[in-house]
XYZ file of C-alpha atoms in Angstrom:
764
model
C -45.977 -178.349 -124.265
C -42.581 -178.029 -126.012
C -39.246 -179.267 -124.794
C -37.448 -177.057 -122.308
C -33.725 -176.465 -121.879
C -32.068 -176.154 -118.478
C -28.494 -174.968 -117.896
C -26.588 -175.497 -114.676
C -23.028 -175.298 -113.472
C -23.045 -179.089 -113.309
C -25.416 -181.958 -113.994
C -26.707 -181.986 -110.431
C -27.802 -178.368 -110.620
C -29.340 -178.827 -114.064
C -31.216 -181.956 -112.959
C -32.567 -180.109 -109.924
C -33.976 -177.486 -112.277
C -35.632 -180.239 -114.328
C -37.209 -181.775 -111.221
C -38.551 -178.443 -109.977
C -40.044 -177.445 -113.312
C -41.257 -180.757 -114.749
C -41.357 -183.168 -111.829
C -39.734 -186.514 -111.205
C -41.359 -188.100 -114.285
C -39.747 -185.773 -116.821
C -38.083 -187.399 -119.825
C -34.544 -186.268 -120.670
C -34.181 -185.636 -124.401
C -30.504 -184.682 -124.440
C -27.626 -183.681 -122.210
C -24.441 -181.903 -123.299
C -21.664 -179.607 -122.166
C -21.781 -175.965 -123.287
C -19.729 -172.882 -122.559
C -22.273 -171.991 -119.852
C -22.192 -175.403 -118.183
C -24.336 -178.529 -118.535
C -27.394 -178.153 -120.764
C -30.264 -180.652 -120.379
C -33.263 -180.729 -122.698
C -36.298 -182.338 -121.049
C -39.987 -182.866 -121.574
C -42.847 -183.381 -119.118
C -44.088 -186.969 -119.137
C -47.703 -186.203 -120.007
C -46.694 -184.574 -123.284
C -43.756 -186.770 -124.183
C -45.658 -189.165 -126.417
C -47.252 -186.388 -128.459
C -43.984 -184.510 -128.671
C -42.056 -187.541 -129.869
C -44.664 -188.336 -132.495
C -44.285 -184.851 -133.941
C -40.470 -185.059 -134.326
C -39.349 -185.459 -137.975
C -37.417 -188.620 -138.612
C -34.727 -186.770 -140.550
C -34.162 -183.966 -138.053
C -30.520 -182.874 -137.939
C -28.551 -183.935 -134.929
C -26.593 -181.326 -133.074
C -23.177 -182.278 -131.771
C -23.492 -183.867 -128.399
C -27.276 -184.381 -128.620
C -28.777 -187.821 -128.190
C -30.474 -189.274 -131.258
C -33.533 -190.438 -129.292
C -35.130 -189.125 -126.096
C -33.993 -190.954 -123.038
C -35.354 -191.411 -119.580
C -33.250 -191.181 -116.483
C -32.238 -194.787 -117.171
C -30.020 -193.580 -120.021
C -28.968 -190.292 -118.462
C -25.680 -191.596 -117.082
C -24.650 -192.972 -120.466
C -25.596 -189.691 -122.116
C -23.376 -187.810 -119.730
C -20.506 -190.253 -120.205
C -20.612 -189.534 -123.939
C -19.974 -185.883 -123.168
C -16.280 -186.654 -122.654
C -16.027 -187.710 -126.275
C -18.207 -184.821 -127.342
C -15.782 -182.307 -125.873
C -13.211 -183.256 -128.476
C -15.696 -182.979 -131.365
C -17.241 -179.615 -130.531
C -16.715 -177.034 -133.313
C -14.168 -174.372 -132.346
C -13.204 -171.001 -133.750
C -9.532 -171.909 -134.119
C -7.292 -174.976 -133.909
C -6.332 -176.055 -130.449
C -2.728 -175.594 -129.429
C -0.576 -178.700 -129.702
C 0.780 -178.183 -126.203
C -1.891 -176.548 -124.043
C -0.758 -174.376 -121.250
C -0.758 -175.986 -117.806
C -3.551 -173.748 -116.519
C -5.869 -174.910 -119.359
C -5.117 -178.627 -119.106
C -7.927 -180.900 -117.892
C -7.715 -181.981 -114.262
C -8.603 -185.655 -114.849
C -8.772 -186.462 -111.139
C -11.300 -183.677 -110.488
C -13.251 -184.571 -113.613
C -13.369 -188.228 -112.599
C -14.636 -187.345 -109.133
C -17.270 -185.017 -110.562
C -18.334 -187.633 -113.090
C -18.644 -190.241 -110.329
C -20.790 -187.925 -108.195
C -23.070 -186.992 -111.054
C -23.513 -190.586 -112.218
C -24.551 -191.369 -108.648
C -27.134 -188.582 -108.919
C -28.379 -190.137 -112.128
C -28.690 -193.536 -110.473
C -30.729 -192.038 -107.654
C -33.018 -190.397 -110.188
C -33.348 -193.726 -112.014
C -34.385 -195.424 -108.778
C -36.924 -192.720 -107.976
C -38.460 -192.845 -111.442
C -38.529 -196.633 -111.458
C -40.222 -196.617 -108.079
C -42.725 -194.040 -109.285
C -43.477 -195.980 -112.466
C -44.400 -198.945 -110.303
C -46.524 -196.869 -107.920
C -49.779 -198.352 -109.117
C -48.535 -201.931 -108.920
C -46.846 -201.144 -105.615
C -50.021 -199.714 -104.107
C -52.046 -202.691 -105.334
C -49.449 -205.167 -104.053
C -49.420 -203.442 -100.690
C -53.200 -203.680 -100.412
C -53.168 -207.345 -101.471
C -50.525 -208.105 -98.842
C -52.706 -206.324 -96.308
C -55.689 -208.529 -97.155
C -53.584 -211.700 -97.160
C -52.152 -210.888 -93.736
C -55.701 -210.278 -92.527
C -56.593 -213.837 -93.548
C -58.394 -213.225 -96.837
C -57.705 -215.519 -99.760
C -55.616 -214.339 -102.680
C -58.510 -215.104 -105.023
C -60.858 -212.669 -103.281
C -58.083 -210.138 -102.674
C -57.263 -209.915 -106.368
C -60.935 -209.800 -107.234
C -61.591 -206.877 -104.884
C -58.491 -205.016 -106.052
C -59.063 -205.553 -109.749
C -58.816 -201.786 -110.278
C -56.875 -199.593 -107.895
C -57.875 -195.889 -108.158
C -55.037 -193.434 -108.629
C -56.350 -191.593 -105.567
C -54.787 -194.345 -103.416
C -51.275 -193.568 -104.620
C -50.833 -189.952 -103.549
C -49.438 -188.490 -100.346
C -52.960 -188.266 -98.900
C -53.277 -192.075 -98.941
C -52.492 -192.617 -95.268
C -52.723 -196.122 -93.735
C -55.939 -195.115 -91.973
C -57.496 -194.000 -95.250
C -56.304 -197.111 -97.057
C -57.870 -199.230 -94.325
C -61.105 -197.256 -94.612
C -61.075 -197.738 -98.398
C -60.534 -201.482 -98.015
C -63.335 -201.635 -95.443
C -65.637 -199.837 -97.862
C -64.731 -202.238 -100.674
C -65.390 -205.250 -98.447
C -68.634 -203.696 -97.243
C -69.809 -203.262 -100.836
C -69.062 -206.934 -101.566
C -70.753 -208.219 -98.412
C -74.465 -208.969 -98.449
C -75.686 -208.165 -94.949
C -78.884 -207.733 -92.979
C -79.634 -204.054 -92.617
C -82.803 -204.065 -90.512
C -83.605 -206.769 -87.961
C -87.316 -206.190 -88.498
C -86.875 -207.456 -92.055
C -85.745 -210.834 -90.703
C -88.325 -211.197 -87.940
C -91.304 -209.870 -89.907
C -90.670 -211.914 -93.053
C -89.630 -215.202 -91.440
C -91.728 -217.576 -89.313
C -89.314 -220.464 -88.869
C -85.541 -220.160 -88.455
C -83.384 -223.282 -88.220
C -79.835 -222.795 -86.992
C -77.490 -225.345 -88.557
C -73.751 -225.886 -88.401
C -70.957 -228.091 -87.069
C -70.632 -229.131 -83.450
C -69.544 -226.483 -80.980
C -70.043 -223.377 -83.126
C -72.523 -221.836 -80.658
C -75.936 -222.701 -82.098
C -77.665 -223.177 -78.726
C -76.447 -219.900 -77.257
C -77.283 -218.131 -80.511
C -80.796 -219.595 -80.375
C -81.263 -217.981 -76.969
C -79.849 -214.674 -78.196
C -82.201 -214.578 -81.179
C -85.168 -215.424 -78.970
C -84.200 -212.703 -76.504
C -83.958 -210.085 -79.258
C -87.381 -211.105 -80.543
C -88.888 -210.986 -77.045
C -87.535 -207.468 -76.591
C -89.381 -206.426 -79.753
C -92.644 -208.389 -79.651
C -92.960 -210.100 -76.289
C -92.598 -213.725 -75.191
C -96.007 -215.021 -76.216
C -95.309 -215.026 -79.941
C -92.076 -217.046 -79.999
C -91.317 -220.730 -79.426
C -88.065 -222.662 -79.226
C -87.496 -226.160 -80.611
C -84.409 -228.298 -80.067
C -83.684 -231.387 -82.133
C -80.293 -232.007 -80.512
C -80.665 -235.505 -79.056
C -76.953 -236.260 -79.164
C -75.252 -233.734 -76.903
C -75.632 -234.314 -73.171
C -77.198 -231.341 -71.440
C -78.264 -229.565 -74.635
C -81.970 -229.627 -73.682
C -81.261 -228.462 -70.156
C -79.154 -225.517 -71.295
C -81.837 -224.270 -73.650
C -84.570 -224.948 -71.064
C -82.859 -222.556 -68.646
C -82.758 -219.843 -71.298
C -86.419 -220.487 -72.179
C -87.485 -220.124 -68.536
C -85.545 -216.879 -68.177
C -87.198 -215.489 -71.289
C -90.648 -216.879 -70.511
C -90.992 -218.705 -73.823
C -92.108 -222.230 -74.682
C -89.522 -224.929 -75.378
C -90.360 -228.064 -77.327
C -88.105 -231.130 -77.437
C -89.429 -233.751 -79.875
C -87.989 -237.215 -79.409
C -85.911 -239.020 -82.014
C -88.950 -240.706 -83.541
C -91.200 -237.647 -83.478
C -92.064 -235.892 -86.698
C -90.809 -232.322 -86.839
C -93.410 -231.266 -89.393
C -96.297 -232.210 -87.083
C -94.759 -230.201 -84.229
C -94.302 -227.175 -86.459
C -97.922 -227.483 -87.549
C -98.977 -227.336 -83.882
C -96.968 -224.127 -83.503
C -98.701 -222.409 -86.416
C -100.059 -219.700 -84.068
C -96.539 -218.548 -83.196
C -95.071 -215.664 -85.189
C -91.542 -217.042 -84.831
C -90.180 -220.534 -84.220
C -86.433 -220.973 -83.722
C -85.002 -224.475 -84.156
C -81.723 -225.448 -82.501
C -80.432 -228.403 -84.500
C -77.834 -230.985 -83.553
C -74.276 -230.148 -84.485
C -73.124 -232.120 -87.504
C -69.650 -232.275 -88.962
C -69.586 -231.451 -92.637
C -68.207 -234.954 -93.151
C -70.935 -236.703 -91.137
C -73.107 -238.917 -93.343
C -76.152 -238.057 -91.195
C -75.996 -234.405 -92.261
C -78.104 -234.978 -95.366
C -80.719 -236.821 -93.269
C -80.969 -233.906 -90.842
C -81.335 -231.306 -93.590
C -83.908 -233.534 -95.326
C -85.916 -233.651 -92.115
C -85.951 -229.866 -91.953
C -86.862 -229.489 -95.609
C -89.636 -232.098 -95.589
C -91.935 -230.034 -93.382
C -93.355 -228.249 -96.406
C -93.293 -224.957 -94.513
C -91.386 -221.800 -95.405
C -88.245 -222.350 -93.376
C -85.106 -220.206 -93.318
C -81.865 -222.118 -92.812
C -79.187 -220.057 -91.088
C -75.651 -221.431 -91.030
C -73.573 -220.645 -87.939
C -69.958 -220.081 -89.019
C -67.136 -220.312 -86.502
C -64.850 -217.294 -86.980
C -62.002 -219.136 -85.267
C -61.917 -221.927 -87.877
C -59.363 -222.232 -90.660
C -60.385 -220.881 -94.044
C -60.198 -224.247 -95.784
C -62.426 -225.759 -93.091
C -64.986 -222.978 -93.509
C -64.941 -223.458 -97.267
C -65.759 -227.142 -96.868
C -68.456 -226.453 -94.253
C -70.298 -223.908 -96.383
C -70.032 -225.927 -99.573
C -71.212 -229.161 -97.917
C -74.135 -227.577 -96.063
C -75.302 -225.681 -99.151
C -75.115 -228.839 -101.255
C -77.114 -230.725 -98.620
C -79.755 -227.987 -98.529
C -80.023 -228.005 -102.310
C -80.411 -231.791 -102.322
C -83.196 -231.471 -99.735
C -85.089 -229.016 -101.926
C -84.399 -225.904 -99.867
C -81.905 -223.056 -99.885
C -79.197 -221.962 -97.511
C -78.558 -218.256 -98.138
C -78.248 -216.891 -94.589
C -75.515 -217.099 -92.004
C -74.166 -215.610 -88.832
C -70.575 -215.578 -87.637
C -69.955 -216.808 -84.104
C -66.940 -216.666 -81.793
C -65.722 -213.343 -83.186
C -64.258 -212.650 -79.754
C -62.106 -215.795 -79.990
C -60.825 -215.373 -83.528
C -57.461 -213.740 -84.144
C -58.421 -213.173 -87.786
C -61.946 -212.520 -89.075
C -60.688 -212.543 -92.654
C -61.246 -216.254 -93.407
C -64.866 -216.171 -92.233
C -65.698 -212.962 -94.108
C -63.887 -214.219 -97.187
C -66.006 -217.380 -97.188
C -69.246 -215.448 -96.697
C -68.457 -213.027 -99.530
C -67.342 -215.650 -102.043
C -70.422 -217.802 -101.459
C -72.797 -214.833 -101.529
C -74.319 -215.606 -98.128
C -76.246 -212.897 -96.318
C -74.590 -212.072 -93.013
C -77.305 -211.500 -90.421
C -75.450 -211.312 -87.104
C -72.078 -211.495 -85.428
C -71.676 -213.202 -82.066
C -68.983 -211.578 -79.934
C -69.410 -213.374 -76.600
C -71.594 -215.487 -74.309
C -73.892 -212.817 -72.867
C -77.549 -213.088 -73.874
C -78.615 -211.059 -75.818
C -75.962 -208.319 -75.592
C -73.282 -210.202 -77.497
C -75.244 -210.597 -80.725
C -74.723 -207.666 -83.080
C -76.101 -206.602 -86.415
C -73.375 -206.062 -89.036
C -74.394 -202.437 -89.480
C -73.782 -201.679 -85.795
C -70.487 -203.539 -85.564
C -66.891 -202.562 -86.281
C -66.106 -206.034 -87.582
C -64.677 -204.801 -90.886
C -62.134 -202.618 -89.105
C -61.358 -205.554 -86.824
C -60.985 -207.836 -89.842
C -58.424 -205.490 -91.389
C -56.407 -205.101 -88.205
C -53.029 -206.698 -88.907
C -51.209 -205.385 -85.860
C -50.595 -208.980 -84.727
C -48.249 -210.854 -87.101
C -49.782 -213.728 -89.081
C -47.956 -217.050 -88.772
C -50.149 -218.845 -91.292
C -51.123 -217.732 -94.788
C -53.662 -218.914 -97.297
C -52.371 -220.597 -100.431
C -52.742 -218.392 -103.493
C -54.805 -219.475 -106.423
C -58.102 -218.933 -108.183
C -60.776 -221.453 -109.089
C -61.641 -221.453 -112.787
C -65.050 -222.908 -112.015
C -65.956 -219.844 -109.941
C -64.911 -217.104 -112.324
C -68.493 -216.486 -113.400
C -69.625 -216.375 -109.777
C -66.835 -213.903 -109.065
C -68.031 -211.739 -111.948
C -71.614 -211.787 -110.675
C -70.479 -210.966 -107.147
C -68.328 -208.181 -108.533
C -71.263 -206.665 -110.391
C -73.524 -206.913 -107.364
C -70.796 -205.507 -105.154
C -70.221 -202.667 -107.594
C -73.924 -201.904 -107.506
C -73.921 -201.775 -103.714
C -70.780 -199.627 -103.749
C -72.355 -197.178 -106.189
C -75.517 -197.017 -104.109
C -73.438 -196.316 -101.022
C -71.465 -193.634 -102.874
C -74.656 -192.046 -104.168
C -76.132 -191.942 -100.668
C -72.921 -190.502 -99.232
C -72.895 -187.665 -101.767
C -76.592 -186.994 -101.158
C -76.039 -186.758 -97.407
C -72.860 -184.677 -97.577
C -73.433 -182.276 -100.467
C -76.463 -180.021 -100.464
C -78.308 -180.288 -103.755
C -76.866 -183.585 -104.982
C -80.120 -185.400 -104.279
C -81.882 -182.865 -106.496
C -79.371 -183.618 -109.260
C -80.366 -187.275 -108.998
C -84.025 -186.277 -109.278
C -83.391 -184.194 -112.395
C -81.255 -186.923 -113.964
C -84.045 -189.450 -113.473
C -86.332 -187.282 -115.628
C -84.247 -187.893 -118.758
C -85.897 -191.221 -119.529
C -89.384 -189.695 -119.774
C -91.180 -188.839 -123.022
C -90.671 -185.217 -124.072
C -94.082 -183.933 -122.968
C -93.919 -185.680 -119.604
C -90.317 -184.521 -119.138
C -91.338 -180.881 -119.664
C -94.183 -181.209 -117.154
C -92.025 -182.786 -114.470
C -89.185 -180.339 -115.079
C -91.608 -177.433 -114.599
C -92.871 -179.028 -111.382
C -89.289 -179.398 -110.167
C -88.548 -175.728 -110.882
C -91.627 -174.609 -108.961
C -90.279 -176.403 -105.899
C -86.791 -175.081 -106.598
C -87.995 -171.482 -106.322
C -88.890 -172.052 -102.686
C -85.432 -173.362 -101.800
C -83.262 -171.125 -99.589
C -79.631 -172.039 -100.312
C -77.879 -169.392 -98.237
C -78.299 -168.543 -94.596
C -77.647 -164.992 -93.342
C -73.998 -165.917 -92.812
C -73.583 -167.559 -96.209
C -72.258 -166.324 -99.546
C -73.577 -166.168 -103.088
C -71.316 -166.690 -106.112
C -72.370 -164.473 -109.027
C -71.199 -165.208 -112.545
C -70.443 -162.592 -115.158
C -73.504 -160.739 -116.521
C -72.575 -161.788 -120.051
C -72.622 -165.350 -121.435
C -69.692 -167.613 -120.670
C -66.978 -167.511 -123.347
C -67.886 -169.779 -126.242
C -71.404 -170.416 -124.909
C -74.891 -168.957 -125.235
C -75.703 -169.257 -121.528
C -74.677 -167.334 -118.424
C -73.228 -168.958 -115.339
C -75.971 -169.863 -112.829
C -75.957 -168.521 -109.289
C -74.469 -170.791 -106.610
C -74.524 -170.657 -102.827
C -71.792 -171.306 -100.262
C -72.478 -171.886 -96.582
C -70.534 -170.292 -93.740
C -68.132 -173.263 -93.704
C -67.120 -172.517 -97.296
C -68.977 -175.554 -98.678
C -70.443 -175.100 -102.137
C -73.997 -176.311 -102.731
C -74.734 -178.305 -105.885
C -78.128 -176.671 -106.367
C -77.773 -173.841 -108.908
C -80.294 -171.176 -109.776
C -80.654 -170.339 -113.450
C -80.214 -166.600 -113.905
C -82.542 -166.399 -116.908
C -85.411 -167.326 -114.594
C -84.657 -164.343 -112.357
C -85.877 -160.777 -112.961
C -84.105 -158.926 -115.768
C -81.336 -156.594 -114.677
C -78.615 -156.874 -112.052
C -80.286 -154.656 -109.451
C -83.718 -156.377 -109.611
C -81.972 -159.741 -109.404
C -80.062 -158.668 -106.313
C -83.265 -157.527 -104.619
C -85.059 -160.700 -105.660
C -82.255 -162.846 -104.222
C -82.108 -160.932 -100.961
C -85.845 -161.394 -100.458
C -85.557 -165.160 -100.943
C -81.928 -166.067 -100.292
C -80.574 -163.633 -97.689
C -76.799 -163.959 -97.935
C -74.324 -161.971 -95.866
C -71.684 -161.607 -98.576
C -71.727 -161.548 -102.372
C -68.820 -162.657 -104.569
C -68.667 -161.483 -108.181
C -66.530 -162.686 -111.068
C -66.292 -159.058 -112.240
C -66.521 -155.641 -110.621
C -70.201 -154.951 -109.877
C -71.804 -151.777 -111.194
C -72.014 -148.645 -109.050
C -75.742 -149.057 -108.410
C -75.132 -152.628 -107.205
C -72.314 -151.407 -104.944
C -74.569 -148.685 -103.514
C -77.361 -151.209 -102.883
C -74.997 -153.632 -101.154
C -73.491 -150.951 -98.945
C -76.946 -149.520 -98.157
C -77.961 -152.945 -96.826
C -74.619 -153.393 -95.029
C -73.731 -156.413 -97.172
C -70.138 -157.323 -97.914
C -68.974 -157.958 -101.442
C -65.867 -158.818 -103.424
C -65.238 -158.809 -107.159
C -62.452 -160.358 -109.213
C -61.123 -157.736 -111.620
C -58.322 -157.301 -114.143
C -55.153 -155.304 -113.819
C -56.607 -152.827 -116.300
C -59.408 -151.925 -113.867
C -59.304 -148.158 -113.261
C -59.515 -146.929 -109.668
C -58.939 -143.685 -107.807
C -55.787 -143.538 -105.699
C -54.646 -140.340 -104.004
C -56.947 -138.329 -106.229
C -55.683 -139.811 -109.503
C -57.291 -142.328 -111.836
C -54.910 -145.253 -112.319
C -54.858 -148.807 -113.608
C -54.971 -151.245 -110.716
C -52.053 -153.256 -112.077
C -49.718 -150.288 -111.658
C -50.428 -149.844 -107.938
C -48.979 -153.072 -106.532
C -45.765 -151.330 -105.488
C -47.762 -149.043 -103.168
C -49.678 -151.879 -101.480
C -49.131 -153.208 -97.968
C -47.990 -156.804 -97.571
C -50.541 -159.188 -96.045
C -48.564 -162.423 -95.946
C -48.747 -165.718 -97.811
C -51.567 -168.246 -97.918
C -51.187 -171.860 -99.045
C -54.113 -173.386 -100.882
C -55.133 -175.880 -103.551
C -55.788 -174.188 -106.869
C -56.859 -176.148 -109.938
C -55.411 -179.381 -108.549
C -52.083 -177.759 -107.667
C -50.705 -176.793 -104.290
C -49.851 -173.110 -104.551
C -48.722 -170.149 -102.482
C -50.707 -166.926 -102.721
C -48.758 -163.798 -101.765
C -51.234 -161.046 -100.839
C -51.058 -157.291 -100.411
C -53.762 -154.625 -100.183
C -54.319 -150.922 -100.804
C -57.199 -148.515 -100.009
C -58.808 -147.141 -103.192
C -62.132 -145.794 -104.471
C -64.013 -145.944 -107.746
C -64.607 -143.005 -110.011
C -68.152 -141.827 -109.524
C -68.315 -143.176 -105.970
C -65.511 -141.438 -104.070
C -67.299 -141.708 -100.731
C -67.355 -145.506 -100.791
C -64.017 -146.795 -99.447
C -62.779 -149.933 -101.148
C -59.863 -152.279 -100.629
C -57.815 -153.379 -103.620
C -56.142 -156.760 -103.281
C -53.097 -157.955 -105.197
C -52.248 -161.649 -105.380
C -49.281 -163.487 -106.870
C -49.553 -167.253 -107.340
C -46.580 -169.633 -107.300
C -46.482 -173.404 -107.608
C -45.413 -174.896 -104.279
C -43.277 -177.595 -105.885
C -41.521 -175.865 -108.758
C -41.755 -172.246 -107.652
C -43.144 -171.414 -111.102
C -45.158 -168.203 -111.248
C -48.823 -168.815 -112.068
C -49.718 -165.186 -112.660
C -51.237 -162.172 -110.947
C -54.748 -161.701 -109.582
C -56.635 -158.587 -108.510
C -59.781 -158.028 -106.475
C -61.867 -155.141 -105.172
C -63.820 -155.421 -101.934
C -65.998 -153.187 -99.830
C -64.363 -151.421 -96.901
C -60.753 -151.248 -95.841
C -60.953 -151.436 -92.068
C -58.673 -153.938 -90.295
C -61.665 -155.974 -89.170
C -62.887 -156.422 -92.735
C -59.571 -157.671 -94.127
C -59.879 -161.184 -92.683
C -63.318 -161.676 -94.240
C -62.072 -160.303 -97.538
C -59.160 -162.745 -97.639
C -61.570 -165.626 -97.012
C -63.778 -164.265 -99.807
C -61.004 -163.897 -102.360
C -59.612 -167.372 -101.635
C -63.114 -168.784 -102.050
C -63.599 -166.882 -105.291
C -60.177 -167.943 -106.563
C -60.585 -171.640 -105.787
C -63.959 -171.656 -107.544
C -62.988 -169.612 -110.603
C -62.945 -172.690 -112.860
C -66.679 -173.220 -112.357
C -67.664 -171.653 -115.724
C -65.113 -173.728 -117.648
C -66.101 -176.880 -115.780
C -69.790 -176.173 -116.377
C -69.023 -175.817 -120.078
C -67.290 -179.191 -119.992
C -70.331 -180.731 -118.341
C -72.603 -179.087 -120.918
C -70.606 -180.640 -123.770
C -70.579 -184.101 -122.175
C -74.331 -183.960 -121.576
C -74.903 -183.157 -125.251
C -73.096 -186.396 -126.102
C -75.124 -188.338 -123.532
C -78.563 -186.872 -124.306
C -78.599 -184.536 -127.345
C -82.311 -183.684 -127.039
C -82.252 -182.639 -123.394
C -83.866 -179.199 -122.811
C -81.177 -176.518 -122.620
C -82.057 -175.176 -119.179
C -82.218 -178.696 -117.766
C -78.795 -179.412 -119.260
C -77.431 -176.198 -117.741
C -78.832 -177.078 -114.315
C -77.167 -180.500 -114.395
C -73.876 -179.161 -115.773
C -73.587 -176.431 -113.130
C -74.655 -178.745 -110.308
C -72.176 -181.438 -111.307
C -69.411 -178.842 -111.715
C -70.142 -177.570 -108.205
C -70.042 -181.135 -106.871
C -66.706 -181.784 -108.601
C -65.205 -178.586 -107.156
C -66.500 -179.457 -103.693
C -64.971 -182.948 -103.834
C -61.684 -181.650 -105.236
C -61.112 -179.229 -102.366
C -62.570 -181.257 -99.486
C -59.918 -182.857 -97.283
C -62.238 -184.994 -95.143
C -61.953 -188.768 -95.069
C -65.375 -189.197 -96.691
C -64.271 -187.014 -99.626
C -61.066 -189.037 -100.017
C -63.115 -192.238 -100.216
C -65.604 -190.656 -102.621
C -62.848 -189.437 -104.944
C -61.242 -192.887 -104.960
C -64.556 -194.573 -105.791
C -65.487 -192.044 -108.464
C -62.159 -192.124 -110.270
C -62.325 -195.919 -110.190
C -65.372 -195.697 -112.479
C -63.389 -194.196 -115.348
C -61.976 -196.563 -117.981
C -58.567 -194.907 -117.720
C -56.769 -193.783 -114.617
C -57.036 -190.072 -113.985
C -55.604 -187.751 -111.390
C -58.061 -186.275 -108.907
C -58.616 -183.130 -110.975
C -62.029 -181.501 -111.047
C -62.501 -182.423 -114.726
C -61.848 -186.102 -114.013
C -64.236 -186.066 -111.060
C -66.870 -184.373 -113.241
C -66.635 -187.161 -115.825
C -66.790 -189.826 -113.130
C -69.901 -188.171 -111.655
C -71.572 -188.531 -115.044
C -70.567 -192.212 -115.024
C -72.081 -192.561 -111.556
C -75.401 -190.977 -112.544
C -75.606 -193.037 -115.730
C -74.915 -196.342 -113.973
C -77.153 -195.440 -111.032
C -80.026 -194.688 -113.402
C -79.470 -197.976 -115.246
C -79.455 -199.944 -111.987
C -82.629 -198.184 -110.847
C -84.362 -199.106 -114.090
C -83.203 -202.726 -113.744
C -84.605 -202.901 -110.219
C -87.878 -201.359 -111.392
C -88.126 -203.864 -114.243
C -87.385 -206.818 -111.969
C -89.963 -205.634 -109.431
C -92.642 -205.187 -112.077
C -92.036 -208.665 -113.550
C -92.060 -210.524 -110.223
C -95.337 -212.411 -109.513
């Protein structure tokens, strides 16, 4: 993009033109006074570096032009130099020694104008400076959010190591930012997903923790949840708390209510012998005595638990209402004691969530130490007030900062834990990618099939061909479009610059594009046989074409009462009032149909529509509706060109459906180009991939990128933010950037799957 010149009556008007055309980030190359007013030469930011590199170092300098390009920071100085420039401008004749009064400069007016315009420049400087710090500002805002929620600065900076550009636009509402933070925390948090996993794989659970954190009540809650699943006969309770008055009695009451056995070994009794007697029980829950992390007897207690020789799961009860530094010491001390006793402490539950003003410190501690969070206790009721993390809203509660925080954690990062932070980050990234993959599979039809096809790439060539053929045989039985859906047909000829034709894609009645393409070369030869073949397998109500369909196709569609629309050129010849005319010449005769606002190729645009009844030569009895569209950029007002369409029927009732069709066709018209981009990237990734397999992946990923680009739902916002965060450089949420990030996702997902497979196969 070359530099552009803007002329206004004054600097304010000229600068407004720059903002409208090039945006707030435009770089000002020069500013000078001319006979027509103020002339500003500016360049869009994204091309400024390339443009500057191409400038010759010995380029002549025009009078009044700046030697180097300047940003808005230097704009005021550039304008101030104009006063001197006025006296050095070349003139046709010498100036009169005594100018006439009517031509003399009004210095008071000039000074006032200069003051006003310098103020405008300062405002522009402030806006550009604020925009240049958008990324840092967004990251700082999110870090402040986490700090106010009680999280440590160390974890906050670790989580927000990379802030996606998606979080900096106007769509980044506080609710969406909170949801994004919750998702990031969720990906970092190791948590119990299925309670059956805990109960079925564990025979002995020992609850440990400081005094008063709720171990006894939690013991009863766990027992009650087990009884509800498996009955009372298979569970036993054991209490080793011989210090607290009334501890045995409290647990005895719970045991009687549940109908389970309670065992209370004395101080001298051996715990291992008691556990051996309870070998017939499927689950034994031990309520231990509360021990301060600074109590010297803690190591003795943990040693007693670890000396039984049985597979025992230690579960630390963490008090959500405790200070973060206290929790840090508790976890570190208990884990060290467990390690010294020859056992591990990898599980925890958070108690007193109903009493804590901030859940951040507890969650922060759990995440940094890599503990698995099994439950959250939110009250005293047994067993109602014990929740699984997956069924709780604790992350939203943890990020609620509506109540001001009077205390803050001290910032700082531990050098000794940098490696642990890296490992946690990698594991968290893996969980985040798995969550993103599952979200796309659940939300976008066909994405799961893309994952299946991608997984075939690691197979030997012969096996790959066999499995690809098996996949296609299943694919033929897929019905992508319901009777109220649409089919998107590509041009009958190959895509420009390619040897392949655009595959067929389906859209449901909600306008949602499926990521499951059908390769046209596997269909019958010829447009009419293909249409019949599709209607027998994929009965769609409307068909959208990237060109004008042939007359026999139009006749077949109208015979079956199927709607259609085709994107055409202005040179398309139609019959109007008995004369054959080019469609582009008929716009003046069309009837206005209003303006639609939409997102087109990552820009917010206005589409001005009008329509006109026409027919085609050779089919005068088939009434058609010609549509004329003019696109303008919402921000700058710049014209983005004309568009034309032909559609079946011109009755008032059909117009609404036709507008929906043409908007759908317009917003998806970059599919061929995007598919070509995917094709090229896949060649770089896997050069020997079979061509039709590469085309299937490229078209499916292009459809996914288009779907994510246009979706305005919260889940799509989160998905875009996660995807763009995978790229090494920050990119705007354009379809091409999302396409590249989808390839990153599939590559990393495949690598993680192979790692998991390798680890599983090598485990004894």
